[in-house]
Short mmCIF file of C-alpha atoms and ligand atoms in Angstrom, two decimals:
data_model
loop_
_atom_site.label_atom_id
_atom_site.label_comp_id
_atom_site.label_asym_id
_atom_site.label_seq_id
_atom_site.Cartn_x
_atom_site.Cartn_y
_atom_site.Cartn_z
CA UNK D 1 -8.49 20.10 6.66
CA UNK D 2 -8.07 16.90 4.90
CA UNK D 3 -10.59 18.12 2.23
CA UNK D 4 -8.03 21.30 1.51
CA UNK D 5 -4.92 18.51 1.80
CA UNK D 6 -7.06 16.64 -0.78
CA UNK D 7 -7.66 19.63 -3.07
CA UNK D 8 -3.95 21.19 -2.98
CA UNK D 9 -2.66 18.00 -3.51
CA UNK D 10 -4.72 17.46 -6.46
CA UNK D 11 -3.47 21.06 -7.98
CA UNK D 12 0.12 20.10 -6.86
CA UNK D 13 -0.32 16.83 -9.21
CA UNK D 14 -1.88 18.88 -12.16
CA UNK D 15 1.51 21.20 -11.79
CA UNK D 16 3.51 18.70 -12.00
CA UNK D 17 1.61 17.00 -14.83
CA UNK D 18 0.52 19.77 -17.05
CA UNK D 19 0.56 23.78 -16.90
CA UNK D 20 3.66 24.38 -14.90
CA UNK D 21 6.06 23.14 -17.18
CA UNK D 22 7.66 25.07 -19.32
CA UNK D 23 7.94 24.43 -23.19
CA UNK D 24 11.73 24.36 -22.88
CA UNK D 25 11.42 22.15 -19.80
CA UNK D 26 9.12 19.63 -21.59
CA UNK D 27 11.32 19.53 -24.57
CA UNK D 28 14.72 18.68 -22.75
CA UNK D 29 12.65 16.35 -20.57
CA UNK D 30 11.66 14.07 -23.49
CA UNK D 31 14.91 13.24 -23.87
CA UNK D 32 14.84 11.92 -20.51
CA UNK D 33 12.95 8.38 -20.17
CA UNK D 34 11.36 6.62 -16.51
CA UNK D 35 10.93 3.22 -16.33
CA UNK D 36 7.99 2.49 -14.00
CA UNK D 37 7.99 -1.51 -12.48
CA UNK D 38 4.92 -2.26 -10.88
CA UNK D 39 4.43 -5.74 -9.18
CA UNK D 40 0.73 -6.87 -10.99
CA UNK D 41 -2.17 -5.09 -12.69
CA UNK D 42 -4.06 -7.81 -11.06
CA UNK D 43 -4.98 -5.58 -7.51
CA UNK D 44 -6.58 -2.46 -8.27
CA UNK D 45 -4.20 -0.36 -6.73
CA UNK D 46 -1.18 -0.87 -8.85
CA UNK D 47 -3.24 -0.45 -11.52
CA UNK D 48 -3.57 3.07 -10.17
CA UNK D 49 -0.17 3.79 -8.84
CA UNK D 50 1.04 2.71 -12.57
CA UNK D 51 -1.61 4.86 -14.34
CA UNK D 52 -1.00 7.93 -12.16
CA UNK D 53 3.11 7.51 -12.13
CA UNK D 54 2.78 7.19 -16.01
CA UNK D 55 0.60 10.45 -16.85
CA UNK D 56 2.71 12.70 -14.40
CA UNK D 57 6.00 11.94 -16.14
CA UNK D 58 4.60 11.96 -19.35
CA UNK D 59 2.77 15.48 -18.96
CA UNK D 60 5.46 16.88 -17.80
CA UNK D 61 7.53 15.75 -21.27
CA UNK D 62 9.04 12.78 -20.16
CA UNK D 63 9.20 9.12 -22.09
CA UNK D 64 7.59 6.51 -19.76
CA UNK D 65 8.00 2.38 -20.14
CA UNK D 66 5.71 0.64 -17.51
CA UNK D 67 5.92 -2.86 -16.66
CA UNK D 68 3.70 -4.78 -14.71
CA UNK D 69 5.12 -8.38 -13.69
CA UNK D 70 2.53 -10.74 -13.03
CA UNK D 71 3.29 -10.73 -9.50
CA UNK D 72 6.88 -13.10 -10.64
CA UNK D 73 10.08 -11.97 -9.81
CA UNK D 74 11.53 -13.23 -12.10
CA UNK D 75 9.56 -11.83 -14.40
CA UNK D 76 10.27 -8.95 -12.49
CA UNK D 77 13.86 -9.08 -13.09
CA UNK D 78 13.45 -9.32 -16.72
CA UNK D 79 11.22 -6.27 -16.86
CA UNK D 80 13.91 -4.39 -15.99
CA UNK D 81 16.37 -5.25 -17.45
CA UNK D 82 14.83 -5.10 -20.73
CA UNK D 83 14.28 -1.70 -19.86
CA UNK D 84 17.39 -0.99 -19.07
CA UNK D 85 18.89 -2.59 -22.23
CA UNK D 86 16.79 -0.45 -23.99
CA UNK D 87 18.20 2.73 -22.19
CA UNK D 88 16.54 4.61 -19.21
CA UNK D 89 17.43 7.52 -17.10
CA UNK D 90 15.13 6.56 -13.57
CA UNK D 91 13.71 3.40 -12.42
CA UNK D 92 10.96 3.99 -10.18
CA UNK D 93 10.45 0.20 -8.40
CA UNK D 94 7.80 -1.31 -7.02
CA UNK D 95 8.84 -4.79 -6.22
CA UNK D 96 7.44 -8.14 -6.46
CA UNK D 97 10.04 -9.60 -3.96
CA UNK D 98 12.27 -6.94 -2.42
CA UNK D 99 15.18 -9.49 -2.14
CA UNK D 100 15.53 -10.61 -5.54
CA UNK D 101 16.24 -7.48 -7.73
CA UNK D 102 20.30 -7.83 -7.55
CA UNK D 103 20.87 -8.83 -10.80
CA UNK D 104 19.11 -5.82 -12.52
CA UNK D 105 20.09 -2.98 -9.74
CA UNK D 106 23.82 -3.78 -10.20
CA UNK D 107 23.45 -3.76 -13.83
CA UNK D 108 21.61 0.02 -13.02
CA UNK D 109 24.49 0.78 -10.82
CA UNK D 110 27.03 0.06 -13.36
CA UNK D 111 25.18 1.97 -15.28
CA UNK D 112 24.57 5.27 -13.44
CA UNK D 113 20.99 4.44 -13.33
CA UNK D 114 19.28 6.23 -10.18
CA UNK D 115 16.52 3.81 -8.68
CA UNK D 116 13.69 4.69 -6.48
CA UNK D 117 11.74 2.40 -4.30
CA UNK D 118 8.47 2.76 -4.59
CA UNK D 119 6.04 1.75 -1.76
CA UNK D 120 8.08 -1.51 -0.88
CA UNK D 121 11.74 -1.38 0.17
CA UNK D 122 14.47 -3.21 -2.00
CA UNK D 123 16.70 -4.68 0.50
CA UNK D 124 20.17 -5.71 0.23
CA UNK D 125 21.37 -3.49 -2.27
CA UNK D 126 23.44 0.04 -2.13
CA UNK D 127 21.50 0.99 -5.83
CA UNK D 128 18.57 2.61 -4.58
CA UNK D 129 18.50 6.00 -3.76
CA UNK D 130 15.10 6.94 -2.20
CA UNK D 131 12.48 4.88 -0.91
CA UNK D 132 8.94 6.66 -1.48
CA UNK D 133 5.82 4.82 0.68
CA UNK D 134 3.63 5.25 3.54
CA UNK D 135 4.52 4.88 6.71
CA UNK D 136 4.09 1.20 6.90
CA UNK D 137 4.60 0.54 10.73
CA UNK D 138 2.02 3.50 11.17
CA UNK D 139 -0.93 1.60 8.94
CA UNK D 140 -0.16 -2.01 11.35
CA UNK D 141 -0.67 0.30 14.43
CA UNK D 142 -3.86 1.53 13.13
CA UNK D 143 -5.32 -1.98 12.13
CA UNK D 144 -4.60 -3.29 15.88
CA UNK D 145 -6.02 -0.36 17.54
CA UNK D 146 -9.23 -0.31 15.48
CA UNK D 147 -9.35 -3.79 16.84
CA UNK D 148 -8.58 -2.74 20.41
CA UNK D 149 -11.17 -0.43 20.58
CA UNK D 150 -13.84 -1.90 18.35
CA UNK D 151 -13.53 -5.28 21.51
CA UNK D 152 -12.81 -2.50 23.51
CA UNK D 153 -10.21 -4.50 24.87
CA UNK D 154 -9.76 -1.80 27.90
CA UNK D 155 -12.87 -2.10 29.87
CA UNK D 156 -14.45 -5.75 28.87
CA UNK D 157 -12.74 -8.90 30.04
CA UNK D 158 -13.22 -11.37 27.15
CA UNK D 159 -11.55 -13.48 26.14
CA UNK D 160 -12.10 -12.72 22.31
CA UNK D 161 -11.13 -15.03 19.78
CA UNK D 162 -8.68 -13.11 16.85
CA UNK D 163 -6.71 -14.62 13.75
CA UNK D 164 -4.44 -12.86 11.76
CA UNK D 165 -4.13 -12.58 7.82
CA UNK D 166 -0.83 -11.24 6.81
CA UNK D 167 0.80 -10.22 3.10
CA UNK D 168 3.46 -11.80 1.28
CA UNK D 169 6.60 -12.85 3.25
CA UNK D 170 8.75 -12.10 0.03
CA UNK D 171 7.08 -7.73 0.13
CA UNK D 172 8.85 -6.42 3.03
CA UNK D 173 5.88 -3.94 3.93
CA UNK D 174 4.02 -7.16 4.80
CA UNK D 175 6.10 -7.56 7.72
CA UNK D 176 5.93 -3.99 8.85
CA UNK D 177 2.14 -4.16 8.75
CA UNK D 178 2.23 -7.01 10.94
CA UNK D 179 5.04 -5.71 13.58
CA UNK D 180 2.79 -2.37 14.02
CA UNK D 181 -0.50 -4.04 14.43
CA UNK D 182 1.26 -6.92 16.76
CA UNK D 183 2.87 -4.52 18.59
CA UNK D 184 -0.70 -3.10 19.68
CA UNK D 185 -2.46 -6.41 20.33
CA UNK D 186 0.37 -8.07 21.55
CA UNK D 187 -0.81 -7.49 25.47
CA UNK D 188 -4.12 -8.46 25.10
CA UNK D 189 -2.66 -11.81 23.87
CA UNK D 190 -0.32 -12.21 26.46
CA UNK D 191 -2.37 -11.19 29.37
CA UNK D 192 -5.08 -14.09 27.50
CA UNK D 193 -7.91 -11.25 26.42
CA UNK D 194 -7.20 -12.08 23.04
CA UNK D 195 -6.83 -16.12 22.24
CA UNK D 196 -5.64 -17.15 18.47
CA UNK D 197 -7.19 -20.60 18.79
CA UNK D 198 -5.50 -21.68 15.57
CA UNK D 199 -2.02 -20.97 17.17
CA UNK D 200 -1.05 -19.13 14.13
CA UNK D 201 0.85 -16.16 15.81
CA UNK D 202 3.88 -15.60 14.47
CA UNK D 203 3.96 -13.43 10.99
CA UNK D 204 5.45 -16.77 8.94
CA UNK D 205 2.35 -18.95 10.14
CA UNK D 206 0.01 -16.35 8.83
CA UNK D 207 1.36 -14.93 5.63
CA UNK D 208 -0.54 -15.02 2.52
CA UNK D 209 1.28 -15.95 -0.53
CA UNK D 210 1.37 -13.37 -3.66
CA UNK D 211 -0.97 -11.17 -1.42
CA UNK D 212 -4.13 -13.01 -3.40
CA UNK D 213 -7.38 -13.33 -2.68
CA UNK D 214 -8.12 -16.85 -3.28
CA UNK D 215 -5.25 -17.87 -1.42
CA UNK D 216 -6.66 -15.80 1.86
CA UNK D 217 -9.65 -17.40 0.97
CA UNK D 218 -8.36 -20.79 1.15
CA UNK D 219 -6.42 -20.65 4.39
CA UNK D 220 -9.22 -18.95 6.14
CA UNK D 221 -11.69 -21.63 5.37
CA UNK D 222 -9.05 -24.58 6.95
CA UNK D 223 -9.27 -22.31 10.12
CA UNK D 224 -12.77 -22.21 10.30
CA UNK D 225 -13.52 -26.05 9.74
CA UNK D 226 -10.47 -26.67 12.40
CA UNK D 227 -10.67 -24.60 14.97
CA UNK D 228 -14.23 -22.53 14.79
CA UNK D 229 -17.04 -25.19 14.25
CA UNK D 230 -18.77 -24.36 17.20
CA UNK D 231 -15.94 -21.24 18.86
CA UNK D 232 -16.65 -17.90 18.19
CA UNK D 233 -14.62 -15.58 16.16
CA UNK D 234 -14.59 -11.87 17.05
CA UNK D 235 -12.06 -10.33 15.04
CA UNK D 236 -9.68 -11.23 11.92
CA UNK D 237 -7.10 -8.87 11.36
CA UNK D 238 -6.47 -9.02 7.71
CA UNK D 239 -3.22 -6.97 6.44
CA UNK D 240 -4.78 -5.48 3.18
CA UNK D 241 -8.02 -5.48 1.16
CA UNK D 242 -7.10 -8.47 -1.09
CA UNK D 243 -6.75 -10.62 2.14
CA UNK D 244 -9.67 -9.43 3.86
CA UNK D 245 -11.98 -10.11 0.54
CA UNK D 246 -11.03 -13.57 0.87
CA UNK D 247 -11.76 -13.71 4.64
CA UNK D 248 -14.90 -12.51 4.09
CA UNK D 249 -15.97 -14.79 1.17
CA UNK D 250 -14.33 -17.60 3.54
CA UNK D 251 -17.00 -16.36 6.12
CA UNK D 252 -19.43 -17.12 3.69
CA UNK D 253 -20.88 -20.44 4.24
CA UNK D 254 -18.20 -21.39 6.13
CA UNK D 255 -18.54 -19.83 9.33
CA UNK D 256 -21.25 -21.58 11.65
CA UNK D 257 -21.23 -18.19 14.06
CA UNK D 258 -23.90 -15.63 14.08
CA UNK D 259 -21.83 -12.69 15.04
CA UNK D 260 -20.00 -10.48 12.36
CA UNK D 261 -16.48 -10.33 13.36
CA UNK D 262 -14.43 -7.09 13.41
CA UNK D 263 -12.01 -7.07 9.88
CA UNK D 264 -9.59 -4.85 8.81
CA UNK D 265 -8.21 -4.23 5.61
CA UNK D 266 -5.98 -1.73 3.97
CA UNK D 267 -5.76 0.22 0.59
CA UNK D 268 -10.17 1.52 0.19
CA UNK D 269 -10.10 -0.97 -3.31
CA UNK D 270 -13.46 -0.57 -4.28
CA UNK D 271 -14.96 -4.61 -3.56
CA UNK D 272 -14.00 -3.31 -0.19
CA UNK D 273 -15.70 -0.07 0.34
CA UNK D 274 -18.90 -1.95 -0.59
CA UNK D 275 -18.14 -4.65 1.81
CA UNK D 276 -17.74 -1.89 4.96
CA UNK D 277 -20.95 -0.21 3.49
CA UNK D 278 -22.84 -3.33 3.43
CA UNK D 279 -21.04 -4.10 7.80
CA UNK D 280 -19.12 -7.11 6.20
CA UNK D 281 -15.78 -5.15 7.38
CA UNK D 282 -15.11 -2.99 9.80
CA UNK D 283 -12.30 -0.45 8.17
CA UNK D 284 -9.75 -0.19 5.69
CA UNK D 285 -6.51 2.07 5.58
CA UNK D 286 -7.05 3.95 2.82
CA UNK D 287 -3.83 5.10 1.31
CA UNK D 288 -4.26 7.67 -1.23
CA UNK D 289 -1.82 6.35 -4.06
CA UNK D 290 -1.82 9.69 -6.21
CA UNK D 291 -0.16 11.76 -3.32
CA UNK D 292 2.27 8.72 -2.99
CA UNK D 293 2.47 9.11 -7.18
CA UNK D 294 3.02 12.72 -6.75
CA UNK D 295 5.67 12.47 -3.98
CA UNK D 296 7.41 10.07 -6.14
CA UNK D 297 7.07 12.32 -9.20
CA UNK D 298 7.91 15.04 -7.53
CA UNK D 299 11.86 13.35 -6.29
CA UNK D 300 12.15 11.85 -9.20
CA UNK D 301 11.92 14.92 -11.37
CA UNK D 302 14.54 16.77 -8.89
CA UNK D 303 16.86 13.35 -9.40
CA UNK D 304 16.72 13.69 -13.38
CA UNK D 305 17.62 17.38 -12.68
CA UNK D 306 20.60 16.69 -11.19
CA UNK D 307 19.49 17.57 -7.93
CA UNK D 308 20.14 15.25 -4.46
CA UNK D 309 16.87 15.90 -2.84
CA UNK D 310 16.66 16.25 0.85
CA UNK D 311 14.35 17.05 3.97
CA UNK D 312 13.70 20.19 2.57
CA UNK D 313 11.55 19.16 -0.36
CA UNK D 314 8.40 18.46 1.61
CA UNK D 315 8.12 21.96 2.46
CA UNK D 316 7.23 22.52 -1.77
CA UNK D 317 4.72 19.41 -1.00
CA UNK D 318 1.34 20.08 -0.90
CA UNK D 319 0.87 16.11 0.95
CA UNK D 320 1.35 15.16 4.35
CA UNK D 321 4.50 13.72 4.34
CA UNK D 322 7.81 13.11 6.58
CA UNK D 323 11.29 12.60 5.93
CA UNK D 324 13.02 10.05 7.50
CA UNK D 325 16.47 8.73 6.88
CA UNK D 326 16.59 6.50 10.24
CA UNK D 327 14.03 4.03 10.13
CA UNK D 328 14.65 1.80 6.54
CA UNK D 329 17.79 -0.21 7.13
CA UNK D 330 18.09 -2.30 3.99
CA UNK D 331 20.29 -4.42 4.58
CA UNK D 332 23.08 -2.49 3.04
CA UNK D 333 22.49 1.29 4.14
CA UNK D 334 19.78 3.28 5.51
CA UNK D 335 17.60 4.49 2.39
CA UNK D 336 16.03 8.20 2.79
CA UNK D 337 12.78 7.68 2.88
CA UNK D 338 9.53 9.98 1.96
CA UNK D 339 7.19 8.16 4.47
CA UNK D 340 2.91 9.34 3.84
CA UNK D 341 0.37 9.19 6.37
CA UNK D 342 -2.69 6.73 5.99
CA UNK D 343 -5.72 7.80 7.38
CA UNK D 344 -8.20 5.07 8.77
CA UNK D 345 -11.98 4.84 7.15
CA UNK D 346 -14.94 3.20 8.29
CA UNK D 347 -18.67 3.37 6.74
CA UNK D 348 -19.13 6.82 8.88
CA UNK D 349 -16.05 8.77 6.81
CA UNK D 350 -16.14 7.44 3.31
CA UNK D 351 -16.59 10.63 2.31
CA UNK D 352 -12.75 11.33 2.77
CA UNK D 353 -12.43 9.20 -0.18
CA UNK D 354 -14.65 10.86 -2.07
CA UNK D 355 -13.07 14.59 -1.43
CA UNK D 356 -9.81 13.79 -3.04
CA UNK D 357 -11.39 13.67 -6.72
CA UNK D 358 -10.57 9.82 -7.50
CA UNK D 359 -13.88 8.75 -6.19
CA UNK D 360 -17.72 9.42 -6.11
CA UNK D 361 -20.88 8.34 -4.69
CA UNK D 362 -22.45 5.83 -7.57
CA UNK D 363 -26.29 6.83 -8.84
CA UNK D 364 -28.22 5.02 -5.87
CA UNK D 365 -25.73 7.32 -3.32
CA UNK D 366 -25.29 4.01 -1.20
CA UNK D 367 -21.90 2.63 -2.39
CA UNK D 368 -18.44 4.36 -3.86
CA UNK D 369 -16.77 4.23 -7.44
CA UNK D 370 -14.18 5.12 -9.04
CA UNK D 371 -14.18 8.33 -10.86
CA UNK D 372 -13.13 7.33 -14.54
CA UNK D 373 -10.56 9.41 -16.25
CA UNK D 374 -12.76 10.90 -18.74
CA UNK D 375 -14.97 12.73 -16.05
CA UNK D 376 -12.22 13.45 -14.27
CA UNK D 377 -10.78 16.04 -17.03
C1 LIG C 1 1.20 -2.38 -0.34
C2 LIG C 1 -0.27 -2.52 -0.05
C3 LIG C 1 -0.88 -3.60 -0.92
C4 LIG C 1 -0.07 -4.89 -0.87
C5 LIG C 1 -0.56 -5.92 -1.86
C6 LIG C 1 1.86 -3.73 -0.19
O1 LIG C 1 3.23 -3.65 -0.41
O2 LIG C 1 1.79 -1.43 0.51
O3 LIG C 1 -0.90 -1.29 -0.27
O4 LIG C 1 -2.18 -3.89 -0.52
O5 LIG C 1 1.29 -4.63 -1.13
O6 LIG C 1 -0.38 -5.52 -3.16
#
C-alpha cells in the first residue's frame, strides 16, 4: 500500500512538475514568481524541501527565489523582504523563529502577498493563509510509544531511567513534538516507571538551541558526567535526527554503561539511517518531504490561480493527507492546515524509504543513500 502511495505520489509530483502543464499554462505562469524561505541548508532536509519546492514551481513555468537563512531570524526577515522588494506573487515560509516574521508578513499583507506556512506555523499574524506540515502532535506520539513498547513499559516494572532532547523553543513544531511524545510517557513518569534523574522534564529544560547537533551533543555529555557515572540510562528520547546524532556521539566515550539505550529521532537524514542500521538508534520518523513539497505545490498553484482551496483538494492528492482547520490556533486565527502522516522506521522497514524513489540501497546493500538527481531522471 505504501509502496503504491509512494509511486502515485511520485507521478502526482512529475504532473505537477513537468508533462501536465500546458504550454499556455507555463507561459502565463512565468509571469508569476514564488519566493521559497527555508530556515538553513545546514540539515539535510531543508536542503531537500528547498530543492524539491524549487523544481516543482519552476517545471511547471513559474520564477522561483529561494532563500536559505542561516538558521537567523533576522536574517530571516531580511530574506524576505528583499524578496518582496523585488516583487513576488507567493511566499511559501519555512521559519527560523515562528514569532519573529511581523515585520515582513505585514509588509506581504499590505501588499496582497498570499503566504503559506510551510512545515512550521507562523504565529501571531493574520498574513498567512495555509499552513502545509505533518501532523506534528502525531510524530511526538509515535516517538513516546516506540519508547513505551521498546521498555515495554506495560508488563515490566522498572524503573527505567529516560532523558529527553527537544528542538528549538523559538520552531513551534518543537513543542508539538514534545506535547505528543509527553503526553504518552507522561504516566510512566508519574506512576515512577520512568525516572528523569537529571530533573530536566519540562520542554524549556530540555530544548536544544538552533536544533544543532553539537549543541545536543554538548548538553548530553553534562548529563552523563552529572547524573549517569555509574546509573543506567535506558532510553533518550531525542525530538529529531540532528539531536539524536549528537546524543549518540555524546554516548561515545562518555557514557560508562554497557547497555545501548533506546533513541528516537525524526526526519530518516541519512547519518541516521546508518546509525539505526549499525543498533546505535532505535527509529526515526521518517517524513517524506517531497509529498509535503507536492502538497505545498499543489495549494500554492490553486492560490496563484485565484482559487481559495479547501477540504476538497485532497481528494486530487495522490498523498495521505488531512485537512484540518481546528487544531493550529496561531495566535491570531485558526490557519487551515494540510496536516501529512509520518510513518515510523526502524532497521526492519528501511525499505519504505527506499520505495518512494529518493533513496537506494548503497553498493555493499548494508546501508541507505540518497538517490542523486541525475539517476533519478
Ligand atoms: C521539522 C523537523 C526538523 C526540525 C529541525 C522541525 O520544524 O519539522 O523535521 O528536524 O525542524 O530542522
Amino acid at each position: 500500500m505504501k509502496k503504491m502511495i509512494a509511486a502515485v505520489t511520485s507521478m502526482v509530483m512529475l504532473c505537477g512538475m513537468t508533462s501536465c502543464g500546458t504550454k499556455d499554462e507555463k507561459d502565463s505562469n512565468s509571469k508569476k514568481t514564488v519566493g521559497i524561505c527555508m530556515p538553513t541548508a545546514e540539515l539535510e532536509r531543508w536542503n531537500t524541501d528547498g530543492e524539491y519546492l524549487k523544481n516543482s514551481f519552476e517545471k511547471a513555468g513559474y520564477e522561483v527565489k529561494l532563500t536559505f537563512s542561516n538558521n537567523d531570524a533576522t536574517r530571516q526577515n531580511n530574506d524576505v523582504l528583499g524578496i518582496l522588494n523585488e516583487g513576488v506573487d507567493l511566499l511559501l515560509i519555512a521559519a527560523v523563529d515562528g514569532n519573529a516574521l511581523a515585520k515582513p508578513l505585514d509588509e506581504a499583507m499590505g501588499k496582497g502577498v498570499p503566504v503559506v506556512a510551510y512545515d512550521r506555523l507562523i504565529m501571531n499574524t493574520k498574513a498567512i493563509t495555509y499552513y502545509i506540515s505533518f501532523d506534528n502532535l502525531e510524530v511526538g506520539k509515535l516517538q513516546g510509544a516506540y519508547i513505551r513498547d521498546a521498555l515495554d513499559l506495560d508488563h515490566t516494572s522498572g524503573p527505567y531511567n529516560i532523558e529527553i532532547v527537544s528542538g528549538d523553543s523559538a520552531d513551534n513544531n518543537a513543542r508539538m513534538f514534545f506535547d505528543g511524545a509527553y503526553d504518552v510517557i507522561q504516566p510512566y513518569i508519574e506512576s515512577g516507571k520512568l525516572r528523569i534523574l537529571s530533573g530536566n522534564t519540562t520542554f524549556e529544560d530540555t530544548a536544544t538551541k538552533g536544533w544543532l547537533t553539537s549543541n545536543a551533543e554538548k548538553d548530553m555529555k553534562k548529563t552523563f558526567g552529572k547524573y549517569y557515572t555509574s546509573e543506567k540510562l535506558d532510553a533518550v528520547l531525542c525530538a529529531n535526527d540532528s539531536t539524536a546524532l549528537g546524543v549518540t556521539k555524546a554516548l561515545a566515550g562518555n557514557y560508562k554503561g554497557n547497555n545501548q539505550p533506546v533513541i528516537t529521532g525524526q526526519d530518516g537524514d541519512i547519518d541516521n539511517l546508518k546509525n539505526i542500521i549499525d543498533g546505535k538508534q532505535s527509529m526515526t520518523v521518517f517524513k517524506n518531504v517531497r509529498d509535503e513539497a507536492s502538497v505545498a505545490f499543489e495549494v500554492s498553484k490553486r492560490i496563484l490561480n485565484g482559487e481559495t482551496p479547501t477540504g476538497r483538494l485532497i481528494d486530487s492528492l495522490a498523498v495521505d493527507v488531512r485537512y484540518d482547520t481546528e487544531s493550529y490556533q496561531n495566535g491570531a486565527k485558526y490557519v487551515q492546515s494540510y496536516l501529512l502522516v509520518p510513518t515510523v522506521l526502524t532497521k526492519d522497514n528501511l525499505q519504505v524509504m527506499v520505495n518512494t524513489g529518493m533513496y537506494k540501497w548503497d553498493d555493499s546493500g548494508k546501508y541507505i543513500e540518497a538517490v542523486t538527481k541525475a539517476a533519478e531522471k
